[in-house]
Amino acid sequence: MAGRVIAQGYRVVDEERHAVNYRSSVWGDYFIRNPILPHNYRKSLEWMTERCDDLIVETREMFVDILNPFAKMKLIDALQRLGVSYHFKEEIDNSLESLVSVKFVNDDFHAISLQFRLLRQQRRYMPCDAFKEFIDKQGNLNGILCSDTRALLALYEAAHLGTPNEEILREAQVETTNQLKRIVDCIEKPLSNKVRHALETPSFRRMKRLEARLYIPLYEEDKEECNEMILELAKLDFYLLQRLHREEVKEICEWYHGLESPRELFYARHRPAEAYFWALGVYYEPEYAKPRKLLAKFMATITPYDDTFDNYGLWKELQPFADVMQRWDEKGAEQLGRCYKEYAQFMFGTMNEIEGALPKGTPRKNVNVIKDIFETERNNVATAVTCYMKEYDSTKEEAIKALWNDVENAWKDMNEEYLKLTSIPSSLLIQVINLARMMETMYKKIDGYTDSAILKEWISLLLVQPITL
């Protein structure tokens, strides 16, 4: 029946083409009309930059001054979660190297958990045997641990770095989650806010720029843990990067809405701002400006391609279009129908730009991997949940539970590979982890990339609202 409603409230407007009425991006041309992040502070940008540099120097000195291993671990954890650890790669690496051999007493639950998480996050293996004392003879969490909320929270965060065969960490993940949920309403602020933040998404799985933006106020209000110098550095650095990111998203939106834009594809999702948000989750550091923008362009370009197959094209139209794309035949694109011709030219232009931006001598096979991607399945109605329900004759609740279990297993597999693939540099593998973090961000509750209003608050926090200094 025409006009039937499918996933996320969309209506099928053309049954023959499976076309649906995708909602427009909530951002439109906002970043083009408002290209600069507001500067509402009495201090100048020059002062802020110089002050940030001074604080970086002072923080480096702290690594020398702090001798207590637990205190040094808390410094590293704060720098990572506040989004400024990229300034201290060498200092953090050297500190963690020395922490590998540090042995804490068996009942120092907080320190052991933090040590485990920090080491594994940096691809340094620490066995889970250290957690045996965390469990009593009945298989329950140690009573002393349960009475220490900070230690319990540290174990919860550490347990999410477990691998498939580490049963004790699987149990710890379940038990700490349940325990924290039971007590969160009984804990006073500011610690209760930190617990709710962690229960929503554990630190290792959260988009790093979003983690910094959300964690800064949590860190500031926790007077027991907050270091005022580190807090000032985090705020200044975030604001200065925020200005850079705002300039970049404006550039991406101007490019997308330019003369060679696919914006005439009325059936497609036009998501340049959301594509930039995605890329920002993979690379946020200033030195990655070029790959960040290229990835954003790729994401924005590939989206209408997906929609052309899923949400518009008929087989008789898609076959010649697919043939041209598979041959990477720019001249052949001239013979396609109007929308296919325009889109093919846009895709060729983007990919040629990406290829041209690669360092000289880069093997073409690295570009061809992207060119070899094509899709022929055309079903915009089914979701993973509905497919599971149909295949296993299950209820919606059973399907959701089973699929979340698959997600947990996938994270454990990634944790294991992240530790094992020592021949691949961490700087490369972390981008894969970052992509997984973005999937968690985009799709944890619903398809936020398609329904961009769901991402509005987060994009606004990173690109619209200046952080309070």
Coordinates of N, CA, C and O in Angstrom, one line a residue, residues 19 46 59 99 107 112 118 127 137 145 172 205 226 255-256 265 275 323 358 361 369 376 392 407 420 439 451:
A19 N 11.3 4.2 -2.8 CA 11.7 5.5 -2.4 C 11.0 5.9 -1.1 O 9.8 5.7 -1.0
E46 N 45.3 35.2 20.6 CA 46.7 35.1 20.8 C 47.1 34.8 22.2 O 48.0 33.9 22.5
T59 N 52.6 21.0 32.3 CA 52.0 19.7 32.5 C 53.1 18.6 32.2 O 53.2 17.6 32.9
L99 N 55.0 1.5 34.2 CA 53.9 1.0 35.0 C 53.7 -0.4 34.7 O 53.0 -1.1 35.5
D107 N 44.3 -5.8 47.3 CA 43.0 -5.1 47.6 C 43.0 -3.7 47.2 O 42.1 -2.9 47.5
I112 N 44.5 -1.1 40.6 CA 44.7 -2.3 39.7 C 43.8 -2.1 38.5 O 44.2 -2.4 37.3
L118 N 44.5 1.4 31.5 CA 45.5 2.3 30.8 C 46.5 1.5 29.9 O 46.8 1.9 28.8
P127 N 47.6 -9.4 32.2 CA 46.7 -10.5 32.4 C 45.6 -10.2 33.3 O 45.7 -9.3 34.2
K137 N 34.5 -16.0 47.3 CA 34.4 -17.5 47.1 C 33.0 -17.8 46.5 O 32.8 -18.9 45.9
L145 N 35.1 -3.8 47.7 CA 35.0 -3.2 46.4 C 33.7 -2.5 46.2 O 33.6 -1.4 45.8
A172 N 32.7 -9.5 35.5 CA 32.9 -8.2 36.1 C 32.1 -7.1 35.4 O 31.6 -6.2 36.1
R205 N 34.7 3.2 24.6 CA 33.8 3.1 23.4 C 33.3 4.4 23.0 O 32.6 4.4 22.0
C226 N 39.9 16.9 40.6 CA 40.2 17.9 39.6 C 41.5 18.6 39.9 O 41.8 19.1 41.1
W255 N 31.8 22.9 -0.1 CA 32.1 22.0 -1.1 C 30.9 21.2 -1.6 O 30.6 21.1 -2.8
Y256 N 30.2 20.7 -0.6 CA 29.1 19.8 -0.9 C 27.9 20.5 -1.7 O 27.3 20.0 -2.6
L265 N 19.8 15.3 -6.2 CA 19.3 13.9 -6.0 C 18.2 14.0 -4.9 O 18.6 13.8 -3.7
A275 N 28.6 14.0 8.0 CA 29.8 13.3 7.5 C 31.0 13.8 8.1 O 32.0 13.1 8.5
D323 N 27.8 -0.8 -14.0 CA 28.8 -1.1 -14.9 C 29.9 0.0 -15.1 O 31.1 -0.2 -15.1
L358 N 47.0 12.0 -2.0 CA 47.9 11.0 -1.4 C 49.4 11.3 -1.6 O 49.7 11.9 -2.7
G361 N 54.1 8.3 -4.7 CA 54.6 6.9 -4.5 C 53.6 6.0 -3.8 O 53.9 4.8 -3.7
V369 N 41.0 0.0 -3.5 CA 40.2 -0.7 -2.5 C 38.9 0.1 -2.3 O 37.8 -0.5 -2.2
T376 N 24.3 -4.2 -4.4 CA 23.2 -4.6 -5.3 C 22.0 -4.9 -4.5 O 20.9 -5.1 -5.1
Y392 N 14.7 -16.3 13.2 CA 14.6 -17.1 14.4 C 13.3 -17.2 15.1 O 13.1 -17.7 16.2
V407 N 27.1 -7.4 19.5 CA 27.9 -6.2 19.6 C 29.0 -6.4 20.7 O 30.1 -6.0 20.4
K420 N 46.9 -8.0 19.8 CA 47.7 -9.0 19.1 C 48.4 -8.5 17.8 O 49.5 -9.0 17.5
M439 N 30.4 4.1 15.2 CA 29.2 3.3 15.0 C 28.4 3.2 16.3 O 27.2 3.3 16.2
D451 N 18.6 10.0 10.5 CA 17.7 10.9 11.3 C 18.6 11.9 12.0 O 18.8 11.7 13.2

